[in-house]
Amino acid sequence: AGSGRRPEHRGPPELFYDEAEARKYTQNSRVVEIQSQMSERAVELLGLPEDRPCLLLDVGCGSGLSGDYISEEGHYWIGMDISPAMLDVAVEREVEGDLLLADVGHGIPFRPGMFDGCISISAVQWLCNADKKSHSPPKRLYRFFSTLYTALARGSRAVLQLYPENSEQLELITAQAMRAGFTGGMVVDYPNSTKAKKFFLCLFVGTSGTLPKGLGTECANEEPHQAKFTNERTRFRNVKGKSVKKSRDWILEKKERRRRQGKEVRADTKYTGRKRRPHF
């Protein structure tokens, strides 16, 4: 959960990261450095507005190493982790974010549109493990992504750094994210390097943005700030600030999202979104 290294071990993270391992992990200067670098890259890929602080969700926050960087950048954060030992270390370190002990495979328990973005460092691949007989990786991944989609503000992003075991695992994770309504895809930094290669699943909420280019690719030097996202966070509101939920645009987007999820949806017509006349 939130580790800055490739997890070679098996078993659930709440058992692997016991009290001794959590402390050893947090005091390892190399781990701290890697975690900080990946957190910096993840936040960069979020493309947050520069003129105001944002509220971010850190999935698999561990002992709060990613949160330290978020706080340094002037943003606020809430961290979720399944390991009590890791969260105990975060409390001892007096991190600035709020902490929640939870299994993200059960979903993200926050109100709709609450977060301006989400990052996760080396945690999402844990959902591909079936640590209990009742665990179904596809169902747990879908539960995670569908509730994450709801908890994020429209126009925001989620950037999830992960260590996939193989291409099938990568495909499973991406497929469940798209099924939940996200658009986007994988950004791979330094794809030709065995040690520096990093996978970032960059997901868009409610808008289909341009996928940033990975570092170490041919075009990386041409546009160093290609990850910046200019679209303002927008909810369905008109100029006067009134909600236009249930408007034609809102209905069309919802129908399209449900189609991507593989659900049966009626065809769009000229009557879609029209109000019915009142009956007397």
CSV table of C-alpha atoms in Angstrom, one decimal:
chain,number,residue,atom,x,y,z
A,1,ALA,CA,0.0,0.0,0.0
A,2,GLY,CA,1.7,3.2,-1.2
A,3,SER,CA,5.1,1.6,-1.5
A,4,GLY,CA,7.8,3.3,-3.6
A,5,ARG,CA,9.2,0.0,-4.8
A,6,ARG,CA,8.1,-3.0,-6.8
A,7,PRO,CA,6.2,-5.4,-4.5
A,8,GLU,CA,7.9,-8.8,-5.0
A,9,HIS,CA,6.0,-10.3,-2.1
A,10,ARG,CA,2.7,-12.1,-2.0
A,11,GLY,CA,-0.2,-11.8,0.5
A,12,PRO,CA,-2.4,-8.9,1.6
A,13,PRO,CA,-0.7,-5.5,2.2
A,14,GLU,CA,-2.2,-5.1,5.7
A,15,LEU,CA,-0.2,-8.3,6.7
A,16,PHE,CA,3.0,-7.5,4.9
A,17,TYR,CA,3.3,-4.0,6.3
A,18,ASP,CA,3.4,-4.8,10.0
A,19,GLU,CA,4.7,-2.4,12.6
A,20,ALA,CA,8.4,-3.3,12.1
A,21,GLU,CA,8.2,-3.2,8.3
A,22,ALA,CA,6.2,0.1,8.2
A,23,ARG,CA,8.9,1.8,10.3
A,24,LYS,CA,11.8,0.3,8.3
A,25,TYR,CA,10.1,1.3,5.1
A,26,THR,CA,9.5,4.9,6.2
A,27,GLN,CA,13.1,5.3,7.4
A,28,ASN,CA,14.7,4.0,4.2
A,29,SER,CA,16.1,7.1,2.5
A,30,ARG,CA,16.1,5.5,-0.9
A,31,VAL,CA,12.5,4.6,-0.6
A,32,VAL,CA,11.6,8.1,0.6
A,33,GLU,CA,13.5,9.6,-2.4
A,34,ILE,CA,11.7,7.3,-5.0
A,35,GLN,CA,8.3,7.9,-3.3
A,36,SER,CA,8.9,11.6,-3.5
A,37,GLN,CA,9.9,11.5,-7.2
A,38,MET,CA,6.9,9.5,-8.2
A,39,SER,CA,4.5,11.6,-6.1
A,40,GLU,CA,5.9,14.7,-7.8
A,41,ARG,CA,5.4,13.2,-11.3
A,42,ALA,CA,1.8,12.0,-10.4
A,43,VAL,CA,0.9,15.5,-9.2
A,44,GLU,CA,2.4,17.0,-12.3
A,45,LEU,CA,0.3,14.7,-14.4
A,46,LEU,CA,-2.8,15.8,-12.6
A,47,GLY,CA,-2.4,19.3,-14.2
A,48,LEU,CA,-3.9,21.1,-11.2
A,49,PRO,CA,-4.8,24.8,-11.5
A,50,GLU,CA,-2.0,27.0,-10.2
A,51,ASP,CA,-4.1,29.8,-8.7
A,52,ARG,CA,-5.8,27.9,-5.9
A,53,PRO,CA,-5.2,25.0,-3.4
A,54,CYS,CA,-6.9,21.7,-4.3
A,55,LEU,CA,-8.3,18.8,-2.2
A,56,LEU,CA,-6.7,15.5,-3.3
A,57,LEU,CA,-7.3,11.8,-2.5
A,58,ASP,CA,-4.2,9.7,-1.9
A,59,VAL,CA,-5.1,6.0,-2.4
A,60,GLY,CA,-2.7,3.7,-0.6
A,61,CYS,CA,-1.2,6.6,1.3
A,62,GLY,CA,0.9,4.4,3.5
A,63,SER,CA,2.9,6.4,6.1
A,64,GLY,CA,2.1,9.7,4.3
A,65,LEU,CA,5.3,10.1,2.1
A,66,SER,CA,3.2,11.1,-0.9
A,67,GLY,CA,1.1,13.4,1.3
A,68,ASP,CA,4.3,15.3,2.3
A,69,TYR,CA,4.8,16.4,-1.3
A,70,ILE,CA,1.1,17.3,-1.7
A,71,SER,CA,1.3,19.5,1.4
A,72,GLU,CA,4.6,21.1,0.2
A,73,GLU,CA,2.8,22.1,-3.0
A,74,GLY,CA,0.1,23.9,-0.9
A,75,HIS,CA,-2.7,21.4,-1.5
A,76,TYR,CA,-4.9,19.5,1.0
A,77,TRP,CA,-5.3,15.7,1.0
A,78,ILE,CA,-7.1,12.8,2.5
A,79,GLY,CA,-5.3,9.4,2.5
A,80,MET,CA,-6.7,5.9,2.5
A,81,ASP,CA,-4.8,2.8,3.4
A,82,ILE,CA,-5.6,-0.8,4.4
A,83,SER,CA,-2.5,-1.1,6.7
A,84,PRO,CA,-3.1,0.1,10.3
A,85,ALA,CA,0.7,-0.1,11.0
A,86,MET,CA,1.4,2.3,8.1
A,87,LEU,CA,-1.3,4.7,9.2
A,88,ASP,CA,0.1,4.6,12.8
A,89,VAL,CA,3.5,5.7,11.4
A,90,ALA,CA,1.7,8.5,9.5
A,91,VAL,CA,0.0,9.7,12.7
A,92,GLU,CA,3.4,9.6,14.5
A,93,ARG,CA,5.0,11.7,11.8
A,94,GLU,CA,2.1,14.2,12.2
A,95,VAL,CA,1.3,14.4,8.5
A,96,GLU,CA,-1.0,17.3,7.5
A,97,GLY,CA,-3.6,15.2,5.7
A,98,ASP,CA,-6.6,13.3,7.2
A,99,LEU,CA,-6.3,9.5,7.3
A,100,LEU,CA,-8.8,6.7,6.7
A,101,LEU,CA,-8.3,3.0,7.4
A,102,ALA,CA,-10.1,1.3,4.5
A,103,ASP,CA,-9.9,-1.3,1.8
A,104,VAL,CA,-10.4,0.6,-1.5
A,105,GLY,CA,-11.7,-2.7,-3.0
A,106,HIS,CA,-14.8,-2.0,-1.0
A,107,GLY,CA,-15.1,1.4,-2.7
A,108,ILE,CA,-14.3,5.1,-2.1
A,109,PRO,CA,-16.7,6.3,0.7
A,110,PHE,CA,-16.9,10.0,0.0
A,111,ARG,CA,-19.6,12.3,-1.4
A,112,PRO,CA,-19.9,13.0,-5.1
A,113,GLY,CA,-17.5,15.5,-6.7
A,114,MET,CA,-15.6,16.0,-3.5
A,115,PHE,CA,-12.0,15.7,-4.8
A,116,ASP,CA,-10.1,17.9,-7.3
A,117,GLY,CA,-7.9,14.9,-8.2
A,118,CYS,CA,-6.5,11.6,-7.0
A,119,ILE,CA,-3.0,10.1,-6.9
A,120,SER,CA,-1.9,6.6,-6.0
A,121,ILE,CA,1.7,5.3,-5.7
A,122,SER,CA,2.3,1.6,-6.1
A,123,ALA,CA,-1.1,0.5,-4.6
A,124,VAL,CA,-3.7,-0.3,-7.3
A,125,GLN,CA,-2.0,-3.6,-8.4
A,126,TRP,CA,-2.9,-5.0,-4.9
A,127,LEU,CA,-6.5,-5.1,-6.1
A,128,CYS,CA,-5.6,-7.8,-8.6
A,129,ASN,CA,-4.8,-10.2,-5.8
A,130,ALA,CA,-7.5,-12.6,-4.5
A,131,ASP,CA,-6.4,-12.7,-0.9
A,132,LYS,CA,-9.7,-14.2,0.3
A,133,LYS,CA,-12.1,-16.7,-1.3
A,134,SER,CA,-14.7,-13.9,-1.6
A,135,HIS,CA,-12.3,-11.6,-3.5
A,136,SER,CA,-13.0,-11.2,-7.2
A,137,PRO,CA,-10.3,-8.9,-8.7
A,138,PRO,CA,-12.5,-7.6,-11.6
A,139,LYS,CA,-15.4,-6.8,-9.2
A,140,ARG,CA,-13.1,-5.1,-6.6
A,141,LEU,CA,-11.4,-3.1,-9.4
A,142,TYR,CA,-14.8,-2.0,-10.8
A,143,ARG,CA,-16.0,-1.1,-7.3
A,144,PHE,CA,-12.9,1.0,-6.7
A,145,PHE,CA,-13.0,2.8,-10.1
A,146,SER,CA,-16.8,3.4,-10.2
A,147,THR,CA,-16.9,5.0,-6.7
A,148,LEU,CA,-13.6,6.9,-7.4
A,149,TYR,CA,-15.3,8.3,-10.6
A,150,THR,CA,-18.2,9.5,-8.5
A,151,ALA,CA,-16.0,11.1,-5.8
A,152,LEU,CA,-14.0,13.2,-8.3
A,153,ALA,CA,-15.1,16.5,-9.6
A,154,ARG,CA,-16.0,16.7,-13.3
A,155,GLY,CA,-13.0,17.8,-15.4
A,156,SER,CA,-10.5,16.4,-12.8
A,157,ARG,CA,-8.0,13.6,-13.2
A,158,ALA,CA,-6.8,10.5,-11.3
A,159,VAL,CA,-3.1,9.5,-11.8
A,160,LEU,CA,-2.3,6.0,-10.5
A,161,GLN,CA,1.3,4.8,-10.6
A,162,LEU,CA,1.4,1.0,-10.5
A,163,TYR,CA,3.6,-2.0,-11.0
A,164,PRO,CA,1.7,-4.5,-13.2
A,165,GLU,CA,2.9,-8.1,-13.1
A,166,ASN,CA,2.1,-8.6,-16.8
A,167,SER,CA,0.2,-7.2,-19.7
A,168,GLU,CA,-3.0,-9.2,-18.7
A,169,GLN,CA,-3.0,-7.5,-15.4
A,170,LEU,CA,-2.5,-4.1,-17.0
A,171,GLU,CA,-5.4,-4.8,-19.4
A,172,LEU,CA,-7.7,-5.9,-16.6
A,173,ILE,CA,-7.0,-2.7,-14.6
A,174,THR,CA,-7.5,-0.4,-17.6
A,175,ALA,CA,-10.6,-2.2,-18.8
A,176,GLN,CA,-12.3,-1.8,-15.4
A,177,ALA,CA,-11.4,1.9,-15.3
A,178,MET,CA,-12.9,2.5,-18.7
A,179,ARG,CA,-16.0,0.4,-17.8
A,180,ALA,CA,-16.5,2.7,-14.8
A,181,GLY,CA,-16.7,5.8,-17.1
A,182,PHE,CA,-13.1,7.1,-17.1
A,183,THR,CA,-11.3,8.0,-20.3
A,184,GLY,CA,-7.6,8.3,-20.7
A,185,GLY,CA,-4.9,5.6,-20.7
A,186,MET,CA,-1.4,4.6,-19.7
A,187,VAL,CA,1.5,7.1,-19.6
A,188,VAL,CA,4.9,5.3,-19.6
A,189,ASP,CA,8.0,7.2,-18.4
A,190,TYR,CA,11.3,6.0,-19.8
A,191,PRO,CA,9.9,3.0,-21.7
A,192,ASN,CA,13.3,1.8,-22.9
A,193,SER,CA,14.8,1.6,-19.4
A,194,THR,CA,14.5,-1.5,-17.2
A,195,LYS,CA,15.0,0.4,-13.9
A,196,ALA,CA,13.5,3.8,-14.6
A,197,LYS,CA,10.4,2.6,-16.5
A,198,LYS,CA,7.3,3.7,-14.7
A,199,PHE,CA,3.6,3.2,-15.5
A,200,PHE,CA,1.1,5.9,-14.7
A,201,LEU,CA,-2.6,5.3,-15.4
A,202,CYS,CA,-3.9,8.8,-16.3
A,203,LEU,CA,-7.7,9.0,-16.1
A,204,PHE,CA,-10.0,11.8,-17.0
A,205,VAL,CA,-13.4,12.5,-15.4
A,206,GLY,CA,-16.3,13.8,-17.6
A,207,THR,CA,-14.0,15.2,-20.3
A,208,SER,CA,-11.6,13.5,-22.7
A,209,GLY,CA,-8.4,15.3,-22.4
A,210,THR,CA,-5.1,14.8,-24.3
A,211,LEU,CA,-3.0,12.1,-22.8
A,212,PRO,CA,0.3,13.5,-21.6
A,213,LYS,CA,3.5,12.1,-23.1
A,214,GLY,CA,5.8,10.0,-21.0
A,215,LEU,CA,9.2,11.2,-20.0
A,216,GLY,CA,12.1,9.7,-21.9
A,217,THR,CA,10.2,9.5,-25.1
A,218,GLU,CA,11.2,11.2,-28.3
A,219,CYS,CA,8.9,14.2,-27.8
A,220,ALA,CA,9.6,14.6,-24.1
A,221,ASN,CA,12.2,17.5,-24.6
A,222,GLU,CA,10.0,19.5,-27.0
A,223,GLU,CA,7.3,20.3,-24.4
A,224,PRO,CA,8.5,19.8,-20.8
A,225,HIS,CA,5.2,20.9,-19.3
A,226,GLN,CA,3.0,18.9,-21.6
A,227,ALA,CA,1.1,17.5,-18.6
A,228,LYS,CA,-0.5,20.8,-17.7
A,229,PHE,CA,-4.3,20.7,-18.0
A,230,THR,CA,-5.9,24.0,-18.8
A,231,ASN,CA,-9.6,23.1,-18.6
A,232,GLU,CA,-11.1,24.5,-15.4
A,233,ARG,CA,-12.9,22.2,-13.1
A,234,THR,CA,-16.5,22.5,-14.2
A,235,ARG,CA,-19.7,21.1,-12.8
A,236,PHE,CA,-22.9,21.2,-14.8
A,237,ARG,CA,-23.8,24.8,-14.3
A,238,ASN,CA,-24.9,27.6,-16.5
A,239,VAL,CA,-23.7,31.2,-16.5
A,240,LYS,CA,-26.0,32.2,-13.7
A,241,GLY,CA,-24.7,29.4,-11.5
A,242,LYS,CA,-27.8,27.3,-11.7
A,243,SER,CA,-27.4,23.6,-12.0
A,244,VAL,CA,-28.3,22.2,-15.4
A,245,LYS,CA,-28.4,18.6,-14.3
A,246,LYS,CA,-31.0,16.7,-16.3
A,247,SER,CA,-30.3,19.0,-19.2
A,248,ARG,CA,-29.9,17.5,-22.7
A,249,ASP,CA,-26.0,17.7,-22.5
A,250,TRP,CA,-26.0,16.1,-19.1
A,251,ILE,CA,-28.3,13.3,-20.2
A,252,LEU,CA,-26.3,12.6,-23.4
A,253,GLU,CA,-23.1,12.3,-21.5
A,254,LYS,CA,-24.6,10.0,-18.9
A,255,LYS,CA,-26.0,7.8,-21.7
A,256,GLU,CA,-22.7,7.7,-23.4
A,257,ARG,CA,-21.0,6.8,-20.1
A,258,ARG,CA,-23.4,3.9,-19.6
A,259,ARG,CA,-22.8,2.7,-23.1
A,260,ARG,CA,-19.0,2.5,-22.3
A,261,GLN,CA,-19.9,0.5,-19.3
A,262,GLY,CA,-21.6,-2.1,-21.6
A,263,LYS,CA,-25.2,-1.3,-20.4
A,264,GLU,CA,-28.2,-1.2,-22.7
A,265,VAL,CA,-29.2,2.4,-23.4
A,266,ARG,CA,-31.9,3.8,-25.7
A,267,ALA,CA,-30.8,5.5,-28.9
A,268,ASP,CA,-30.5,9.3,-28.9
A,269,THR,CA,-33.3,11.1,-30.6
A,270,LYS,CA,-34.5,14.7,-31.0
A,271,TYR,CA,-36.8,14.1,-28.0
A,272,THR,CA,-33.9,13.2,-25.7
A,273,GLY,CA,-33.8,15.6,-22.8
A,274,ARG,CA,-37.1,17.3,-23.6
A,275,LYS,CA,-39.5,18.0,-20.8
A,276,ARG,CA,-42.9,16.4,-21.0
A,277,ARG,CA,-46.0,18.5,-21.0
A,278,PRO,CA,-47.8,18.5,-17.7
A,279,HIS,CA,-51.0,16.3,-17.5
A,280,PHE,CA,-54.2,17.9,-16.2
